[in-house]
PDB file of C-alpha atoms and ligand atoms in Angstrom:
ATOM      1  CA  MET A   1      16.921  10.088  -4.867  1.00  0.00           C
ATOM      2  CA  ALA A   2      16.258   6.931  -7.220  1.00  0.00           C
ATOM      3  CA  LEU A   3      14.091   4.992  -8.509  1.00  0.00           C
ATOM      4  CA  ARG A   4      13.420   1.561  -7.649  1.00  0.00           C
ATOM      5  CA  LYS A   5      12.669  -1.480  -9.412  1.00  0.00           C
ATOM      6  CA  ILE A   6       8.658  -3.118  -8.235  1.00  0.00           C
ATOM      7  CA  ILE A   7       8.469  -6.701  -8.377  1.00  0.00           C
ATOM      8  CA  THR A   8       5.567  -8.355  -8.961  1.00  0.00           C
ATOM      9  CA  THR A   9       3.876 -11.594  -8.131  1.00  0.00           C
ATOM     10  CA  GLU A  10       6.707 -14.143  -9.022  1.00  0.00           C
ATOM     11  CA  ASN A  11       8.787 -12.356  -6.673  1.00  0.00           C
ATOM     12  CA  PRO A  12       8.182 -14.438  -3.523  1.00  0.00           C
ATOM     13  CA  ILE A  13       9.821 -11.499  -0.903  1.00  0.00           C
ATOM     14  CA  LEU A  14       5.484  -9.974  -2.061  1.00  0.00           C
ATOM     15  CA  ARG A  15       4.630 -12.846  -0.134  1.00  0.00           C
ATOM     16  CA  GLN A  16       6.427 -12.931   2.681  1.00  0.00           C
ATOM     17  CA  LYS A  17       5.663 -11.288   6.273  1.00  0.00           C
ATOM     18  CA  ALA A  18       8.157  -7.943   6.841  1.00  0.00           C
ATOM     19  CA  LYS A  19      10.497  -7.525   9.644  1.00  0.00           C
ATOM     20  CA  LYS A  20       9.822  -4.671  11.551  1.00  0.00           C
ATOM     21  CA  VAL A  21      11.906  -1.881  12.179  1.00  0.00           C
ATOM     22  CA  HIS A  22      13.610  -1.437  15.099  1.00  0.00           C
ATOM     23  CA  ARG A  23      16.785   1.032  14.513  1.00  0.00           C
ATOM     24  CA  PHE A  24      15.897   4.108  12.687  1.00  0.00           C
ATOM     25  CA  ASP A  25      19.307   5.370  10.905  1.00  0.00           C
ATOM     26  CA  PRO A  26      19.220   8.000   8.136  1.00  0.00           C
ATOM     27  CA  SER A  27      19.129   5.389   5.417  1.00  0.00           C
ATOM     28  CA  LEU A  28      14.994   5.213   6.024  1.00  0.00           C
ATOM     29  CA  GLN A  29      14.542   8.545   5.280  1.00  0.00           C
ATOM     30  CA  LYS A  30      16.719   7.979   1.860  1.00  0.00           C
ATOM     31  CA  LEU A  31      14.428   4.882   1.429  1.00  0.00           C
ATOM     32  CA  VAL A  32      11.225   6.936   1.802  1.00  0.00           C
ATOM     33  CA  ASN A  33      12.183   9.330  -0.331  1.00  0.00           C
ATOM     34  CA  ASP A  34      13.111   6.439  -2.924  1.00  0.00           C
ATOM     35  CA  MET A  35       9.895   5.071  -2.282  1.00  0.00           C
ATOM     36  CA  PHE A  36       7.794   8.477  -2.386  1.00  0.00           C
ATOM     37  CA  GLU A  37       9.930   8.971  -5.534  1.00  0.00           C
ATOM     38  CA  THR A  38       8.880   5.263  -7.561  1.00  0.00           C
ATOM     39  CA  MET A  39       5.085   5.522  -6.931  1.00  0.00           C
ATOM     40  CA  TYR A  40       5.047   8.918  -8.197  1.00  0.00           C
ATOM     41  CA  ALA A  41       6.691   8.005 -11.217  1.00  0.00           C
ATOM     42  CA  SER A  42       4.232   5.094 -11.846  1.00  0.00           C
ATOM     43  CA  ASN A  43       1.118   6.520 -11.247  1.00  0.00           C
ATOM     44  CA  GLY A  44       0.061   4.981  -7.664  1.00  0.00           C
ATOM     45  CA  VAL A  45      -1.087   5.881  -4.725  1.00  0.00           C
ATOM     46  CA  GLY A  46       0.847   4.215  -2.164  1.00  0.00           C
ATOM     47  CA  LEU A  47       3.926   2.251  -1.890  1.00  0.00           C
ATOM     48  CA  ALA A  48       4.650  -0.647   0.680  1.00  0.00           C
ATOM     49  CA  ALA A  49       8.287  -1.486   0.807  1.00  0.00           C
ATOM     50  CA  PRO A  50       8.340  -5.132   0.462  1.00  0.00           C
ATOM     51  CA  GLN A  51       6.858  -4.102  -3.183  1.00  0.00           C
ATOM     52  CA  ILE A  52      10.564  -2.876  -3.984  1.00  0.00           C
ATOM     53  CA  ALA A  53      12.219  -5.912  -2.654  1.00  0.00           C
ATOM     54  CA  GLN A  54      12.703  -4.859   0.571  1.00  0.00           C
ATOM     55  CA  SER A  55      11.070  -6.366   3.659  1.00  0.00           C
ATOM     56  CA  ILE A  56      10.431  -4.465   6.222  1.00  0.00           C
ATOM     57  CA  ARG A  57       7.483  -2.308   7.500  1.00  0.00           C
ATOM     58  CA  VAL A  58       7.016   0.601   5.729  1.00  0.00           C
ATOM     59  CA  PHE A  59       4.447   1.914   3.481  1.00  0.00           C
ATOM     60  CA  VAL A  60       4.269   5.599   1.845  1.00  0.00           C
ATOM     61  CA  ALA A  61       0.894   6.879   0.517  1.00  0.00           C
ATOM     62  CA  ASP A  62      -0.453   9.861  -0.996  1.00  0.00           C
ATOM     63  CA  PHE A  63      -3.267  10.667  -2.431  1.00  0.00           C
ATOM     64  CA  GLU A  64      -5.368  14.294  -2.241  1.00  0.00           C
ATOM     65  CA  ASP A  65      -4.285  15.641   0.626  1.00  0.00           C
ATOM     66  CA  GLN A  66      -3.141  13.399   2.463  1.00  0.00           C
ATOM     67  CA  LYS A  67       0.394  11.855   2.636  1.00  0.00           C
ATOM     68  CA  VAL A  68       2.522  10.048   5.144  1.00  0.00           C
ATOM     69  CA  ALA A  69       4.942   7.246   5.199  1.00  0.00           C
ATOM     70  CA  MET A  70       4.721   5.088   8.275  1.00  0.00           C
ATOM     71  CA  PHE A  71       7.005   2.522   9.819  1.00  0.00           C
ATOM     72  CA  ASN A  72       5.788  -0.343  11.860  1.00  0.00           C
ATOM     73  CA  PRO A  73       1.822   0.708  11.442  1.00  0.00           C
ATOM     74  CA  GLU A  74      -0.603  -1.429  13.129  1.00  0.00           C
ATOM     75  CA  ILE A  75      -4.385  -0.246  12.329  1.00  0.00           C
ATOM     76  CA  ILE A  76      -5.595   0.046  16.102  1.00  0.00           C
ATOM     77  CA  LYS A  77      -9.387   0.979  15.409  1.00  0.00           C
ATOM     78  CA  ALA A  78     -11.333   0.140  11.525  1.00  0.00           C
ATOM     79  CA  GLU A  79     -15.736   0.498  11.602  1.00  0.00           C
ATOM     80  CA  GLY A  80     -18.242   0.260   9.003  1.00  0.00           C
ATOM     81  CA  GLU A  81     -17.257  -1.838   5.750  1.00  0.00           C
ATOM     82  CA  GLU A  82     -16.933  -0.716   1.850  1.00  0.00           C
ATOM     83  CA  LEU A  83     -16.880  -2.740  -0.794  1.00  0.00           C
ATOM     84  CA  GLY A  84     -14.241  -1.154  -4.083  1.00  0.00           C
ATOM     85  CA  THR A  85     -11.802  -1.795  -6.796  1.00  0.00           C
ATOM     86  CA  GLU A  86      -8.298  -1.878  -6.402  1.00  0.00           C
ATOM     87  CA  GLY A  87      -5.296  -2.443  -7.862  1.00  0.00           C
ATOM     88  CA  CYS A  88      -1.514  -3.347  -6.948  1.00  0.00           C
ATOM     89  CA  LEU A  89       1.746  -1.942  -9.039  1.00  0.00           C
ATOM     90  CA  SER A  90       2.711  -5.503  -8.321  1.00  0.00           C
ATOM     91  CA  ILE A  91      -0.127  -6.848 -10.033  1.00  0.00           C
ATOM     92  CA  PRO A  92       0.245  -5.066 -13.748  1.00  0.00           C
ATOM     93  CA  GLY A  93      -2.646  -5.511 -16.164  1.00  0.00           C
ATOM     94  CA  TYR A  94      -5.868  -6.336 -13.733  1.00  0.00           C
ATOM     95  CA  ALA A  95      -7.795  -4.740 -11.492  1.00  0.00           C
ATOM     96  CA  GLY A  96     -10.184  -6.629  -8.577  1.00  0.00           C
ATOM     97  CA  ASP A  97     -14.316  -5.538  -7.788  1.00  0.00           C
ATOM     98  CA  ASN A  98     -16.347  -5.816  -4.885  1.00  0.00           C
ATOM     99  CA  ILE A  99     -12.811  -5.358  -2.088  1.00  0.00           C
ATOM    100  CA  ARG A 100     -14.399  -5.266   1.223  1.00  0.00           C
ATOM    101  CA  ARG A 101     -12.356  -3.051   3.501  1.00  0.00           C
ATOM    102  CA  ALA A 102     -13.546  -0.791   6.413  1.00  0.00           C
ATOM    103  CA  ALA A 103     -14.845   2.269   5.794  1.00  0.00           C
ATOM    104  CA  ARG A 104     -12.412   4.046   8.611  1.00  0.00           C
ATOM    105  CA  VAL A 105      -9.344   3.422  10.357  1.00  0.00           C
ATOM    106  CA  VAL A 106      -7.144   4.674  12.989  1.00  0.00           C
ATOM    107  CA  VAL A 107      -3.019   3.790  12.473  1.00  0.00           C
ATOM    108  CA  LYS A 108      -0.486   4.212  14.309  1.00  0.00           C
ATOM    109  CA  GLY A 109       2.700   3.753  13.470  1.00  0.00           C
ATOM    110  CA  GLN A 110       6.889   5.440  13.406  1.00  0.00           C
ATOM    111  CA  ASP A 111       7.834   8.525  11.400  1.00  0.00           C
ATOM    112  CA  ALA A 112      11.653   7.595   9.452  1.00  0.00           C
ATOM    113  CA  ARG A 113      13.202   9.115  12.726  1.00  0.00           C
ATOM    114  CA  GLY A 114      11.236   6.605  15.038  1.00  0.00           C
ATOM    115  CA  LYS A 115       8.792   9.200  16.451  1.00  0.00           C
ATOM    116  CA  PRO A 116       5.269   7.944  16.755  1.00  0.00           C
ATOM    117  CA  ILE A 117       2.474   8.761  14.578  1.00  0.00           C
ATOM    118  CA  ARG A 118      -0.968   8.100  14.263  1.00  0.00           C
ATOM    119  CA  VAL A 119      -3.183   8.395  11.240  1.00  0.00           C
ATOM    120  CA  THR A 120      -7.211   8.830  10.663  1.00  0.00           C
ATOM    121  CA  ALA A 121      -8.715   7.840   7.383  1.00  0.00           C
ATOM    122  CA  GLU A 122     -12.057   7.287   5.990  1.00  0.00           C
ATOM    123  CA  GLY A 123     -13.189   6.080   2.299  1.00  0.00           C
ATOM    124  CA  TRP A 124     -10.747   5.880  -0.306  1.00  0.00           C
ATOM    125  CA  PHE A 125      -7.562   6.667   1.508  1.00  0.00           C
ATOM    126  CA  ALA A 126      -8.770   4.160   4.364  1.00  0.00           C
ATOM    127  CA  ARG A 127      -8.763   1.635   1.576  1.00  0.00           C
ATOM    128  CA  VAL A 128      -4.903   2.399   0.439  1.00  0.00           C
ATOM    129  CA  LEU A 129      -4.149   2.079   3.871  1.00  0.00           C
ATOM    130  CA  GLN A 130      -5.461  -0.923   4.576  1.00  0.00           C
ATOM    131  CA  HIS A 131      -4.078  -2.186   1.086  1.00  0.00           C
ATOM    132  CA  GLU A 132      -0.682  -1.349   1.951  1.00  0.00           C
ATOM    133  CA  ILE A 133      -0.930  -3.153   5.413  1.00  0.00           C
ATOM    134  CA  ASP A 134      -1.740  -5.632   3.674  1.00  0.00           C
ATOM    135  CA  HIS A 135       1.618  -5.849   1.949  1.00  0.00           C
ATOM    136  CA  LEU A 136       3.471  -6.215   4.638  1.00  0.00           C
ATOM    137  CA  ASP A 137       1.993  -9.052   5.853  1.00  0.00           C
ATOM    138  CA  GLY A 138       2.156 -10.601   2.144  1.00  0.00           C
ATOM    139  CA  ILE A 139      -1.488 -10.723   1.678  1.00  0.00           C
ATOM    140  CA  LEU A 140      -2.567  -9.148  -1.752  1.00  0.00           C
ATOM    141  CA  PHE A 141      -5.973  -7.991  -3.094  1.00  0.00           C
ATOM    142  CA  LEU A 142      -5.947 -11.539  -4.855  1.00  0.00           C
ATOM    143  CA  ASP A 143      -6.386 -13.167  -1.832  1.00  0.00           C
ATOM    144  CA  ARG A 144      -9.293 -10.287  -0.991  1.00  0.00           C
ATOM    145  CA  LEU A 145     -11.235 -11.043  -3.666  1.00  0.00           C
ATOM    146  CA  ASP A 146     -14.501 -13.239  -3.143  1.00  0.00           C
ATOM    147  CA  ARG A 147     -15.347 -14.556  -6.409  1.00  0.00           C
ATOM    148  CA  PRO A 148     -13.375 -15.196  -9.467  1.00  0.00           C
ATOM    149  CA  GLU A 149     -15.171 -13.298 -11.918  1.00  0.00           C
ATOM    150  CA  ASP A 150     -14.006 -10.276  -9.142  1.00  0.00           C
ATOM    151  CA  LEU A 151     -10.655  -9.942 -10.912  1.00  0.00           C
ATOM    152  CA  ARG A 152     -10.454  -8.525 -14.375  1.00  0.00           C
ATOM    153  CA  GLU A 153      -7.674  -7.577 -17.103  1.00  0.00           C
ATOM    154  CA  VAL A 154      -7.328  -3.909 -17.545  1.00  0.00           C
ATOM    155  CA  ARG A 155      -5.593  -1.492 -19.335  1.00  0.00           C
ATOM    156  CA  GLU A 156      -3.020   0.423 -17.373  1.00  0.00           C
ATOM    157  CA  GLU A 157      -4.417   4.105 -19.114  1.00  0.00           C
ATOM    158  CA  ASP A 158      -8.508   2.691 -17.909  1.00  0.00           C
ATOM    159  CA  LEU A 159      -6.590   2.528 -14.776  1.00  0.00           C
ATOM    160  CA  VAL A 160      -5.410   5.563 -14.356  1.00  0.00           C
ATOM    161  CA  GLU A 161      -8.382   7.312 -15.133  1.00  0.00           C
ATOM    162  CA  GLU A 162     -10.606   5.292 -12.869  1.00  0.00           C
ATOM    163  CA  ALA A 163      -9.812   7.400 -10.542  1.00  0.00           C
ATOM    164  CA  ALA A 164      -5.864   6.204  -9.828  1.00  0.00           C
ATOM    165  CA  VAL A 165      -6.875   3.235  -8.440  1.00  0.00           C
ATOM    166  CA  ILE A 166      -3.258   1.234  -8.423  1.00  0.00           C
ATOM    167  CA  GLU A 167      -1.292   0.869  -5.549  1.00  0.00           C
TER     168      GLU A 167
HETATM  169 ZN1   ZN B 201      -0.099  -3.169  -3.512  1.00  0.00          ZN
END
């Protein structure tokens, strides 16, 4: 496994719509392993491939007892609404408050071998999944802020204490 470099907002790759994965070869499992390792090393709970400059549709996430690596994810059901705080490994030093997300989602996609998988999530984990899927469409939490005052500067250690809101 290897740590990958996480890119930040200056890099236009974060704003591209990532490409769908059609060929499931063994290199994808290595990519997923590297993404988990990079995410854990940064104290994140989610990481999307564009954040390591790979413009393809895959993300990883691990929170409490839910761990997933999903290719070509699609939200097939979204219910309810919640406001919450988010941070992003690609936007270091900032957090966004009152970000509106569905409270419950069902997401379908494929694992690293192309096998269909489905994840049901609510609350915080549902938020993580929506944040990561946004990355695959070039969307950042900054785009979801209703009011400019909902963006604030934070020290990294505060974010970690605030329930690891780093994605
Ligand atoms: Zn992010």
